[in-house]
C-alpha angles and dihedrals in degrees: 000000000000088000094053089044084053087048099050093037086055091044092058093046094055086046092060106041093046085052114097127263096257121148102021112074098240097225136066119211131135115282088023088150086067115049140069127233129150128203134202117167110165137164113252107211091042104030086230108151124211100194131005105177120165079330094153096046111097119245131179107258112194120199090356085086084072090077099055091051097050080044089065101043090046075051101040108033142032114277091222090054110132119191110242122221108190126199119206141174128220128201135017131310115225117170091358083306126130112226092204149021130311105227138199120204098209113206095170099265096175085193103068104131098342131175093229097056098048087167090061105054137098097092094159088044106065090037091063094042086048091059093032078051087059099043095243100139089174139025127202089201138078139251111244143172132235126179121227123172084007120057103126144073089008122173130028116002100249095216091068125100114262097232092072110047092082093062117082087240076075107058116151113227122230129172093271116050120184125193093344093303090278147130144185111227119197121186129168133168088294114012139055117207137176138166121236092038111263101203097179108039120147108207116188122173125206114191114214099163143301110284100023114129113257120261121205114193133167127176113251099280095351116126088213100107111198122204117191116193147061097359098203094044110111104247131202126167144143097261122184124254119249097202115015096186095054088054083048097042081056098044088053109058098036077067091046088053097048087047093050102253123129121212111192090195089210138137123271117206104246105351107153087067087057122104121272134205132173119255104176136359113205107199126201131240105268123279089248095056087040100051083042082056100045088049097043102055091015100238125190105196088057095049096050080057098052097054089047089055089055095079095007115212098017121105120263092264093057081046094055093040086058100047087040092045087049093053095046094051090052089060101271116142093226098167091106102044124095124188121184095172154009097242102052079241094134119078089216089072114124129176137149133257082223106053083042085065093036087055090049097049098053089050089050087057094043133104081252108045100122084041085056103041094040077071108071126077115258122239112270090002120065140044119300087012096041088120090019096124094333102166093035145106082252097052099124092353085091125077105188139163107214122215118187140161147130098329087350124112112162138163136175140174141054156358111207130208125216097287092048086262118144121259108162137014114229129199133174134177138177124167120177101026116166094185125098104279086236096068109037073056090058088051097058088049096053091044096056085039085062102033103043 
């Protein structure tokens, strides 16, 4: 009898420890009563979860939105896909002059000349060796820009907070990117000074007292920067560019001068009737190094790529109708989740703790999964996780994609096993904290300390 009392006793313990974490919020941070966090932690192969708490509730998630949209384009287009910007020539050489326009057919390539794939600039370069490799030495026409597989909804998503769009976390993306749409700008008390050139900046001060922290702020496509704050404080940031092809266009043909050619820029009669042929094809790095790119140092510009390329040339909604549709015929209740973007920019973002795991369980199933997962930083290594857990148990056993931003702590991804294989999903949401982030991070840690 006592046996049998010992064996129940230890039944029911094993019952309860092996249930998920439902009613009790599993951390414990200042100002826990008011804010909102949901949970979801589950075994892959078994389904088993660890911890579903407020999982079906909707959250802003920041940059983890990041992973559903490199999800869908793992899901939706080769991995080995590389964007084409093509260079043409209308028109006839006579003498070693074009008769006609250099032009440029844009497809949204956020790449072009960046600062993250130092192996794939010299743009301007190539340009200029493709016409001195065909003897033209001038050219009467213009260069000009013309958007192909992007044409619609260019510049700054308009969903996005004000407030941000000057930073060159903000930056709007059009059919033709230069240099990751950025800018230092550098101001003390008599110059101006920004790199790459800004001919056309607009800089209006605005003093509102001495000490008080610095404000950027740009109308939504407008090339006027405002900066509110101590006016005779030396100022330097990474601003975003208003107008990426002017600063190429510059760029351009400063390089053509030095290398002897001379550009009129100025209007054919009819040009756009006059021959073409294709001088020079600059390709991008592959969608798979881009999106690892994007996850790893969370980058915005690229993401907002990604999800375009998705259902190229048609506008974000159609975009967003596309990823959302692909998850719903694969079995996803997506009636509650609302993306307004493929960065996690945009503070109207929802989605679910439990249609994040969903989404990571189906990639960790997929053809793809160690292309996918390869993707995300490591815990205390890389990027956004680079002092996530670092000295622990969990330092490199965690793949997770990182959202932050003003009340908003998220992560989502993987645990990982001995051969870098995934174990567990992991998804964590709070929205609305009040206490130091620091702390609200040292919570997380403790909790998949304890949990995994």
């Amino acid at each position: 009898m006592i046996n049998f009392i010992r064996l129940f006793i230890l039944s029911l313990f094993c019952l309860f420890v092996s249930m998920p974490l439902l009613g009790k919020c599993p951390i414990n941070v200042t100002g826990k009563e008011a804010m909102s966090m949901g949970i979801y932690i589950a075994e892959i192969k078994s389904s088993n979860t660890l911890i579903d708490y407020q999982s079906e509730r909707v959250y802003s998630p920041a940059s983890v939105t990041k992973a559903l949209t490199t999800a869908t384009a793992f899901s939706l287009l080769p991995q080995n896909l590389q964007l084409e910007t093509k260079v043409n020539i209308s028109g006839e050489i006579v003498n070693k002059t074009l008769y006609g326009d250099l032009i440029i057919y844009a497809v949204g390539d956020a790449t072009l000349e960046s600062k993250h794939f130092p192996e794939n600039c010299g743009f301007c370069d190539s340009i200029i060796n493709a016409i001195k490799s065909i003897g033209i030495s001038k050219i009467e026409g213009r260069c000009c820009f013309i958007p192909t597989d992007f044409k619609q909804d260019c510049g700054v998503n308009p969903n996005w907070e004000i407030e941000d769009i000057a930073w060159g976390y903000g930056t709007g993306l059009y059919p033709f990117n230069y240099k990751d749409n950025v800018f230092s700008l550098s101001i003390n008390s008599s110059t101006v000074t920004t790199s790459p050139l800004i001919k056309d900046l607009i800089i209006k001060k605005i003093p509102l007292g001495e000490d008080l922290s610095t404000i950027y702020m740009r109308p939504f496509n407008s090339n006027e920067l405002i900066i509110l704050g101590d006016s005779k404080r030396n100022v330097s940031n990474i601003c975003s560019t208003p107008y990426p092809e002017d600063v190429f266009i510059d760029e351009l043909l400063s390089k053509m001068k030095d290398a002897g050619i001379c550009i009129n820029q100025s209007h054919i009669e009819n040009s756009e009737y006059l021959k073409q042929r294709n001088i020079y094809t600059h390709k991008s790095p592959k969608i798979v190094d881009i999106c690892k790119s994007l996850m790893v140092r969370s980058d915005n510009l690229f993401a907002e790529s990604i999800l375009r390329v998705i259902s190229k040339g048609n506008p974000i909604n159609v975009a967003i109708d596309t990823e959302l549709n692909y998850w719903k015929n694969k079995g996803l209740n997506t009636n509650f989740i609302t993306i307004r973007d493929g960065s996690g920019l945009s503070r109207t973002n929802r989605l679910s703790p439990r249609f994040v795991a969903q989404v990571l369980t189906f990639m960790a199933k997929s053809d793809y999964s160690n292309e996918y997962i390869n993707c995300f930083p490591k815990s205390g290594k890389d990027g956004t996780l680079a002092n996530f857990l670092k000295g622990t148990r969990l330092e490199g056993k965690l793949a997770l994609k990182t959202g932050s931003m003003n009340g908003v702590q998220c992560y989502a991804g993987y645990k990982l096993d001995e051969n870098s294989e995934p174990t567990h999903v992991i998804v964590i949401m709070v929205n609305h904290f009040f206490c130091p982030r620091r702390e609200l991070r040292c919570a997380i840690e403790n909790l998949l300390l304890n949990v995994l």
